[in-house]
Amino acid sequence: MDILEISHVSKSFGSNKVIDDLSFSVPEHSVFGFIGKNGAGKTTTMKMVLGLLKADEGEIFVNGEKVSFGQNHTNRFIGYLPDVPEFYGFMTPMEYLMMCGEITGMPGKQVKEKSAELLQLVGLAEAKKRIRGFSRGMKQRMGIAQALLNSPRLLICDEPTSALDPIGRKEILDILHSVKKHTTVIFSTHILSDVERICDRIAFLHEGSSVRSRTLEEIRGIRRGDGIVVEFLKQEEASHFLELYGDGAQGEGTMVTVYDRAGNAMDRIMEVLLYNHISVQRIERLEPTLEDLFLEVAAK
Amino acid sequence: MRQLIAFTKKEFLEQCRTGKLLLFVIIFALFGIMNPAIAKLTPWMMDMMSEQFAESGMQIMAVEVDALTSWAQFYKNMPMALIILLILFCGIFTTEYHKGTLINVVTKGMKRWKIFIAKLGVMVIVWTLGFLMSYGITYAYNAYFWDNSVAHNIAAAAGCFYLLGLWLISVLGMASVFCNSAGSVMLVVGAAFAVSYLLSLFPAVKEYMPSYLLQSTGLLAGLSEGADFLWAAAVTAMLIVSGCMISVTMFNKKNL
């Protein structure tokens, strides 16, 4: 069953059409990546799902019930983590979760247990200070805790990782991955590697309309043509490597780019470097830009 | 009901922890004590300055003060206390719009009208308790120093001013639903009072205007009767109720 269904939704702000005839659906118990550049309309879409913005056209269904703007009843199925989560700074995490629990109508004892459990999960159990003194990463984790409080069927996260350092990002992604068993997770991002780490389905949002959603395997299949950049310490080493490697490599200064068509380029590069005792500054797999990937996905 | 209690609790916690509640207690206590104090000190101050006055040809006779002098001070000071209260509360909604803190609460299934009522309720409770405190302090000192019986209709006069405060708080609530910045909220509150004040310059509608309630000081000296303010009080009550109804309806459709 689809937990979320968006059908032919459009939204304009003034004369600026942000979402144009957007349709996609999210099956239950998946981690759904919602990818798009900044300004592609990700946040707008999520806010419409939550009934915080009114869709100009089209319909949205959560768990089979229609979303209405304003006083939205389908929000009882949803946990939401905004892109910049803000809480009442004068409260402690426990107080905030207790308040949220009372608002959702959970029994008092259950709220206490669940709050303690969630603070443990997101690593804030020891944080007794008020939320005002929290770092960005702590607020993000606090946001996940509050979003999961009412055991939602659908967890919507708006760019949960974009402002965090690599360690913070990994922590958040691990938490999202760990809740997958009970909850369907939708999360928007413009960072492809995050999606690859935890998502099993992906939809691309481009200029307000999505390209049909795909599984991660399909995306991986499309992405096989990635390049690898090798940076050398000296230019002579670079040209020496170019001669030895042969086909498929292009050099410029101390940099050599290898296009991995056969899928074994990394092994071959290592082999050449090792047997010829050439040291390097760095080897890096090139991330395709969102634009490139979108065009590839759209073309297939 | 639990939602309403939870959110009201949060509002009070906020007032406590941000130090606003303490500020209100100090302000209303101070404004309560000042009235009898000023009345009590007036003869002494006049005496101090009588020499200066004498030089400019004025002669100060014995100055008589009683409870009425103190009550007159009360009605000079309370508008100031009310203005401070309105200024301190003008961001009660808009700060939450700016920070986006209401989004979390609403997506948790909080009924929007309860948010509005909780916030309005906190303002009304602070105003009620603060007003009662100032009133009580002034009343007690007046009874101790002089005799409150020289003033007529003390409670009715106070009720009129209290009602005016309620009306301005309801205007603040309504303005907060439509405006997104604390400044514009304050502007709307000021404008609402100005309109009422300007309209009361026309004798035909004067007695129906909320700002007419300010004239209730006339009750104390026995210059007017409680019945004179019934229309103004009824119109004000109607404005409060209809304002709240409009606010709740519009708040349900507001982009947070």
XYZ file of C-alpha atoms in Angstrom:
556
model
C 0.000 0.000 0.000
C 1.142 3.547 -0.673
C 1.530 5.620 2.473
C 1.761 8.833 0.452
C 0.254 9.640 -2.885
C 0.717 12.958 -4.634
C -1.329 13.385 -7.756
C -1.068 16.257 -10.264
C -0.180 18.886 -7.685
C 0.702 22.426 -8.734
C 1.694 25.406 -6.634
C 2.628 28.968 -7.557
C 3.920 31.828 -5.474
C 2.737 34.887 -7.353
C 3.737 34.377 -10.965
C 6.473 31.924 -10.012
C 5.316 28.345 -10.598
C 7.266 26.291 -8.066
C 5.524 22.938 -8.465
C 4.123 21.951 -11.835
C 1.872 18.899 -12.155
C 3.858 16.806 -9.671
C 2.854 13.170 -9.182
C 4.514 10.336 -7.300
C 3.765 7.834 -4.591
C 5.699 6.330 -1.727
C 5.209 2.657 -0.782
C 5.117 1.693 2.877
C 8.271 0.671 4.758
C 10.758 2.250 2.443
C 13.306 4.988 2.810
C 12.402 7.373 0.064
C 14.941 9.899 -1.163
C 13.551 13.100 -2.576
C 16.329 14.737 -4.513
C 16.511 18.139 -6.066
C 18.672 21.216 -6.214
C 18.144 24.088 -3.814
C 14.963 25.840 -4.855
C 13.605 22.849 -6.802
C 10.451 22.824 -4.631
C 11.269 20.087 -2.111
C 10.283 22.059 0.979
C 7.164 23.402 -0.740
C 6.066 19.850 -1.581
C 6.616 18.678 1.984
C 4.741 21.618 3.422
C 1.791 20.829 1.161
C 1.804 17.228 2.406
C 1.622 18.602 5.955
C -1.220 20.962 5.103
C 0.956 23.974 5.900
C 0.632 25.291 2.353
C -2.386 25.136 0.085
C -1.924 23.326 -3.219
C -3.343 25.297 -6.163
C -4.310 22.131 -8.005
C -4.206 18.404 -7.431
C -4.676 16.149 -4.446
C -2.494 14.591 -1.783
C -3.364 11.447 0.168
C -1.634 10.257 3.320
C -2.465 6.691 4.348
C -5.467 6.866 2.027
C -6.910 10.043 3.599
C -7.035 13.342 1.773
C -4.818 16.158 3.061
C -6.624 19.413 3.830
C -4.979 22.797 4.223
C -4.944 24.402 7.662
C -6.437 22.098 10.264
C -5.029 18.897 8.787
C -6.196 15.585 10.244
C -3.747 13.406 8.353
C -0.925 14.934 10.406
C -1.642 12.310 13.049
C 0.108 9.774 10.787
C 3.095 12.027 10.168
C 6.261 12.998 11.994
C 7.975 16.040 10.557
C 11.527 17.268 10.833
C 11.825 20.767 9.332
C 15.010 21.830 7.537
C 15.979 24.168 10.357
C 14.221 22.711 13.385
C 13.472 25.309 16.037
C 12.221 24.522 19.495
C 11.349 26.498 22.568
C 14.797 27.437 23.830
C 13.620 27.843 27.406
C 12.717 24.163 27.717
C 14.882 21.100 28.271
C 14.628 18.264 25.704
C 12.596 16.177 28.140
C 10.154 19.015 28.831
C 9.722 19.627 25.116
C 9.012 15.985 24.362
C 6.580 15.807 27.283
C 4.698 18.783 25.861
C 4.620 17.204 22.390
C 3.370 13.951 23.901
C 0.535 15.713 25.661
C -0.386 17.488 22.428
C -0.543 14.232 20.484
C -2.728 12.773 23.244
C -0.440 9.956 24.393
C -1.047 8.632 27.925
C 1.218 10.326 30.480
C 3.224 7.265 31.444
C 3.813 6.295 27.824
C 5.037 9.803 26.984
C 7.667 9.589 29.683
C 8.918 6.163 28.605
C 8.906 6.987 24.908
C 10.655 10.340 25.464
C 13.434 8.715 27.460
C 13.781 5.989 24.841
C 13.974 8.485 21.969
C 16.476 10.741 23.736
C 18.591 7.621 24.186
C 18.218 6.785 20.483
C 19.334 10.215 19.293
C 22.069 10.496 21.914
C 20.604 13.349 23.945
C 19.830 11.387 27.100
C 22.629 13.136 28.955
C 21.726 16.620 27.725
C 19.977 18.189 30.682
C 20.521 21.798 29.661
C 17.937 23.948 27.936
C 17.555 23.708 24.161
C 18.786 27.307 23.770
C 22.393 26.124 24.207
C 22.162 23.332 21.632
C 24.372 23.100 18.547
C 22.907 22.691 15.091
C 23.560 18.944 15.119
C 21.962 18.518 18.537
C 18.877 20.400 17.369
C 18.703 18.154 14.316
C 18.789 15.071 16.551
C 16.266 16.645 18.891
C 14.118 17.198 15.786
C 14.195 13.510 14.941
C 13.247 12.611 18.506
C 10.204 14.893 18.458
C 9.211 13.698 14.984
C 9.243 10.047 16.088
C 7.430 10.650 19.373
C 3.968 9.609 18.247
C 5.317 6.545 16.361
C 4.298 8.034 12.992
C 3.536 5.902 9.945
C 5.374 8.432 7.830
C 8.459 10.416 8.800
C 9.152 13.448 6.645
C 12.628 14.963 6.947
C 13.510 18.140 5.111
C 17.230 18.214 4.340
C 18.190 16.604 7.644
C 21.875 16.376 6.792
C 22.692 19.376 4.674
C 24.106 21.672 7.358
C 26.052 19.049 9.278
C 29.664 17.886 9.241
C 30.413 14.348 7.931
C 30.214 12.741 11.387
C 26.963 14.492 12.216
C 25.575 13.438 8.835
C 26.458 9.825 9.398
C 24.819 9.854 12.837
C 21.583 11.260 11.453
C 21.530 8.809 8.554
C 22.149 5.913 10.926
C 19.224 7.006 13.072
C 16.957 7.308 10.025
C 18.057 3.879 8.849
C 17.343 2.354 12.250
C 13.699 3.521 12.323
C 12.934 2.056 8.894
C 11.354 -1.094 10.355
C 8.399 0.760 11.877
C 8.183 3.891 9.791
C 8.291 4.978 6.197
C 10.900 7.686 5.829
C 10.859 10.399 3.190
C 13.829 12.653 3.180
C 14.826 15.404 0.869
C 18.390 16.266 0.101
C 20.698 17.620 -2.521
C 23.530 15.321 -1.438
C 23.600 12.195 -3.594
C 25.875 10.127 -1.383
C 23.433 10.426 1.535
C 20.717 8.979 -0.623
C 22.875 6.091 -1.745
C 23.716 5.286 1.833
C 20.197 4.651 3.095
C 17.457 5.044 0.466
C 15.817 2.264 -1.423
C 13.662 4.427 -3.661
C 14.413 7.806 -5.155
C 12.450 10.530 -6.895
C 14.073 13.429 -8.677
C 12.460 16.814 -8.484
C 13.518 19.066 -11.287
C 12.012 22.477 -11.946
C 8.902 21.589 -10.030
C 8.017 18.290 -11.657
C 9.399 14.882 -10.801
C 10.890 12.272 -13.006
C 9.330 8.954 -12.059
C 10.691 7.371 -8.920
C 13.239 4.601 -9.210
C 14.915 2.044 -7.019
C 18.479 2.569 -5.919
C 19.657 -0.333 -8.139
C 18.275 1.368 -11.217
C 20.054 4.587 -10.285
C 23.293 2.719 -9.649
C 22.967 1.132 -13.084
C 22.683 4.537 -14.651
C 25.610 5.923 -12.700
C 28.191 3.344 -13.741
C 30.019 5.705 -16.092
C 31.617 7.729 -13.282
C 35.095 9.158 -13.551
C 38.047 8.815 -11.231
C 40.462 11.660 -10.646
C 44.082 10.926 -9.761
C 46.220 13.836 -8.619
C 50.005 13.467 -8.703
C 52.704 15.381 -6.907
C 54.628 16.236 -10.076
C 53.634 16.742 -13.668
C 56.230 14.208 -14.919
C 54.601 11.502 -12.816
C 51.252 12.369 -14.330
C 52.513 12.021 -17.895
C 54.352 8.815 -16.982
C 51.130 7.380 -15.586
C 49.250 8.434 -18.724
C 51.683 6.472 -20.904
C 51.448 3.393 -18.698
C 47.684 3.409 -18.296
C 46.898 3.923 -21.945
C 43.297 4.178 -23.107
C 40.575 6.021 -21.251
C 42.763 8.474 -19.362
C 43.113 12.205 -19.927
C 45.687 14.413 -18.293
C 45.938 18.077 -17.443
C 48.808 19.347 -15.309
C 49.219 17.060 -12.301
C 45.664 15.724 -12.668
C 44.570 12.658 -14.596
C 40.929 11.735 -15.133
C 40.022 8.137 -15.892
C 36.565 7.202 -17.204
C 35.413 3.967 -15.734
C 33.566 2.322 -18.598
C 34.340 -1.299 -17.821
C 33.867 -0.937 -14.072
C 37.381 -2.059 -13.122
C 39.239 1.235 -13.526
C 40.007 1.649 -9.823
C 41.774 -1.750 -9.746
C 43.757 -0.937 -12.847
C 44.849 2.452 -11.528
C 46.026 0.913 -8.266
C 47.848 -1.786 -10.163
C 49.713 0.673 -12.357
C 50.613 2.883 -9.410
C 51.787 -0.002 -7.236
C 53.950 -1.798 -9.799
C 55.595 1.391 -10.995
C 56.097 2.920 -7.544
C 54.318 6.142 -8.353
C 52.971 8.024 -5.329
C 49.916 10.232 -5.572
C 48.362 13.195 -3.784
C 44.850 11.748 -3.914
C 42.506 9.426 -5.776
C 38.863 10.381 -5.858
C 35.738 9.013 -7.458
C 33.959 11.852 -9.238
C 30.453 12.556 -7.956
C 28.132 13.267 -10.836
C 26.350 16.561 -10.370
C 22.632 16.415 -9.741
C 22.128 18.055 -13.111
C 24.085 15.307 -14.905
C 22.309 12.530 -13.089
C 18.928 14.073 -13.649
C 19.547 14.363 -17.360
C 20.727 10.752 -17.465
C 17.709 9.541 -15.523
C 15.343 11.628 -17.623
C 16.834 10.291 -20.834
C 16.320 6.614 -19.897
C -8.451 19.837 26.772
C -5.032 18.264 27.383
C -3.672 20.061 24.334
C -4.933 23.378 25.645
C -3.485 22.759 29.110
C -0.154 21.578 27.692
C 0.185 24.663 25.520
C -0.956 27.053 28.251
C 1.606 25.464 30.555
C 4.245 26.085 27.926
C 3.204 29.735 27.626
C 3.463 30.291 31.392
C 6.784 28.476 31.530
C 7.984 30.837 28.804
C 6.790 33.912 30.710
C 8.505 32.616 33.855
C 11.811 31.539 32.350
C 12.238 34.578 30.132
C 11.719 36.733 33.215
C 8.632 38.482 31.841
C 6.382 37.310 34.641
C 8.705 38.799 37.253
C 8.757 42.009 35.264
C 4.952 42.132 35.267
C 4.806 41.540 39.014
C 7.295 44.375 39.612
C 5.533 46.761 37.227
C 2.027 46.187 38.557
C 3.189 46.258 42.186
C 5.107 49.454 41.556
C 2.163 51.098 39.792
C -0.029 50.029 42.704
C 2.246 51.511 45.353
C 2.978 54.700 43.424
C -0.626 55.969 43.506
C -1.077 56.351 47.272
C 2.611 57.259 47.622
C 2.328 60.183 45.226
C -0.894 61.307 46.888
C 0.726 61.064 50.292
C 3.800 62.976 49.187
C 1.937 65.741 47.347
C 1.469 68.069 50.374
C 5.104 67.574 51.339
C 6.322 68.294 47.800
C 4.103 71.355 47.601
C 5.516 72.523 50.892
C 9.057 72.053 49.610
C 8.338 74.064 46.519
C 6.166 76.702 48.137
C 9.094 79.107 48.458
C 9.826 78.905 44.743
C 6.158 79.416 44.006
C 6.075 82.353 46.418
C 8.898 84.016 44.484
C 6.862 83.843 41.317
C 3.885 85.298 43.128
C 1.909 82.115 43.764
C 0.759 81.214 47.180
C 0.237 77.620 48.205
C -2.555 77.039 50.659
C -2.812 73.811 52.635
C -3.176 70.996 50.117
C -5.906 68.516 50.910
C -5.356 64.940 49.770
C -7.672 61.991 50.243
C -8.465 58.657 48.641
C -9.778 60.454 45.542
C -6.346 61.952 44.855
C -4.843 58.499 45.027
C -7.538 57.012 42.746
C -6.962 59.820 40.268
C -3.304 58.808 40.210
C -4.382 55.196 39.645
C -6.147 56.154 36.414
C -3.139 58.178 35.285
C -0.748 55.300 35.880
C -2.724 52.293 34.685
C -2.717 53.282 31.003
C 1.074 53.277 31.247
C 1.041 49.779 32.766
C -1.344 48.620 30.037
C 0.903 50.028 27.300
C 3.928 48.248 28.785
C 1.948 45.012 28.916
C 0.890 45.360 25.273
C 4.456 46.109 24.171
C 5.835 43.110 26.050
C 3.181 40.872 24.488
C 3.192 42.223 20.939
C 5.582 39.494 19.776
C 3.786 36.603 21.451
C 2.656 35.196 18.089
C 5.087 36.787 15.645
C 8.261 35.447 17.305
C 6.865 31.963 16.845
C 6.086 32.671 13.167
C 9.668 33.854 12.635
C 11.288 30.918 14.382
C 8.860 28.369 12.935
C 8.259 26.861 16.362
C 4.507 26.580 15.770
C 5.084 24.279 12.784
C 6.296 21.496 15.064
C 3.323 21.938 17.321
C 0.775 22.043 14.496
C 2.237 18.999 12.740
C 1.841 17.167 16.045
C -1.908 17.509 15.582
C -2.428 20.580 17.784
C -5.740 22.268 17.005
C -4.932 25.750 15.835
C -7.741 27.446 17.735
C -6.251 26.104 20.935
C -2.967 27.843 20.189
C -4.828 31.110 19.770
C -6.937 30.650 22.877
C -3.943 29.599 24.993
C -1.956 32.674 24.006
C -4.915 34.988 24.458
C -5.660 33.301 27.773
C -2.162 33.934 29.092
C -2.384 37.618 28.192
C -5.821 37.910 29.804
C -4.673 36.129 32.966
C -1.568 38.332 33.289
C -3.665 41.463 32.726
C -6.350 40.325 35.177
C -3.950 39.382 37.966
C -1.743 42.419 37.346
C -4.710 44.767 37.356
C -6.119 43.175 40.500
C -2.754 43.522 42.185
C -2.409 47.225 41.385
C -6.037 47.779 42.317
C -5.705 45.831 45.554
C -2.540 47.621 46.645
C -3.994 51.035 45.911
C -7.279 50.121 47.617
C -5.537 48.821 50.727
C -3.251 51.837 51.130
C -6.143 54.206 50.500
C -8.158 52.498 53.200
C -5.188 52.675 55.560
C -4.268 56.321 54.975
C -7.652 57.822 54.238
C -11.094 56.482 53.600
C -12.241 54.866 50.370
C -15.851 55.856 51.005
C -15.273 59.365 49.623
C -14.917 57.789 46.186
C -18.057 56.438 44.517
C -18.375 53.369 42.297
C -14.736 52.342 42.722
C -15.299 48.844 41.388
C -17.409 49.978 38.405
C -14.789 52.528 37.363
C -12.036 49.912 37.636
C -14.166 47.424 35.692
C -14.479 49.902 32.814
C -10.728 50.331 32.545
C -10.154 46.590 32.887
C -12.579 45.980 30.014
C -10.709 48.481 27.854
C -7.538 46.481 28.540
C -9.280 43.264 27.503
C -10.385 44.878 24.259
C -6.859 46.037 23.387
C -5.524 42.556 24.183
C -8.098 41.023 21.833
C -7.075 43.539 19.152
C -3.456 42.508 19.724
C -4.463 38.868 19.258
C -6.345 39.605 16.056
C -3.528 41.776 14.680
C -1.103 38.924 15.398
C -3.150 36.609 13.196
C -2.929 38.990 10.253
C 0.525 40.551 10.730
C 3.879 38.825 10.747
C 5.978 41.324 12.671
C 5.693 42.613 16.212
C 6.015 46.184 14.971
C 2.976 45.995 12.731
C 0.994 44.285 15.497
C 1.721 47.217 17.797
C 0.841 49.637 15.023
C -2.558 48.009 14.513
C -3.281 48.115 18.256
C -2.338 51.790 18.333
C -4.437 52.496 15.249
C -7.470 50.683 16.697
C -7.336 52.846 19.788
C -6.753 55.991 17.730
C -9.807 55.245 15.563
C -11.954 54.674 18.620
C -10.621 57.877 20.193
C -11.187 59.977 17.067
C -14.702 58.614 16.606
C -15.508 59.500 20.187
C -14.968 63.161 19.245
C -18.356 62.956 17.527
C -21.003 63.405 20.235
C -23.467 61.129 18.426
C -21.312 57.997 18.711
C -19.158 58.994 21.658
C -20.944 56.857 24.223
C -20.614 53.711 22.116
C -16.835 53.812 21.741
C -14.490 51.606 23.777
C -12.259 54.601 24.466
C -15.230 56.230 26.244
C -14.512 53.744 29.049
C -11.517 55.926 29.930
C -13.981 58.580 31.109
C -15.040 56.229 33.886
C -12.920 58.255 36.343
C -15.954 60.550 36.447
C -17.712 57.800 38.366
C -15.403 58.229 41.335
C -16.292 61.852 41.971
C -19.940 61.049 41.387
C -19.997 63.105 38.155
C -21.465 60.231 36.176
C -23.312 57.015 36.862
C -22.488 53.415 36.059
C -25.386 53.271 33.602
C -23.697 55.924 31.425
C -21.050 53.389 30.450
C -23.332 50.469 29.714
C -23.377 51.086 25.967
C -19.636 51.518 25.684
C -19.124 48.371 27.768
C -21.611 46.386 25.666
C -20.028 47.510 22.379
C -16.559 46.681 23.726
C -17.667 43.228 24.845
C -19.185 42.625 21.413
C -15.988 43.772 19.698
C -13.959 41.382 21.874
C -16.166 38.379 21.115
C -16.471 39.042 17.379
C -12.742 39.833 17.160
C -11.885 36.509 18.749
C -14.223 34.658 16.421
C -12.681 36.279 13.342
C -9.185 35.607 14.683
C -9.803 31.906 15.263
C -11.327 31.470 11.801
C -8.454 33.260 10.095
C -5.805 31.543 12.208
C -7.031 28.176 10.925
C -6.081 29.274 7.411
C -2.853 31.086 8.161
C 0.398 30.087 6.480
C 2.685 29.360 9.394
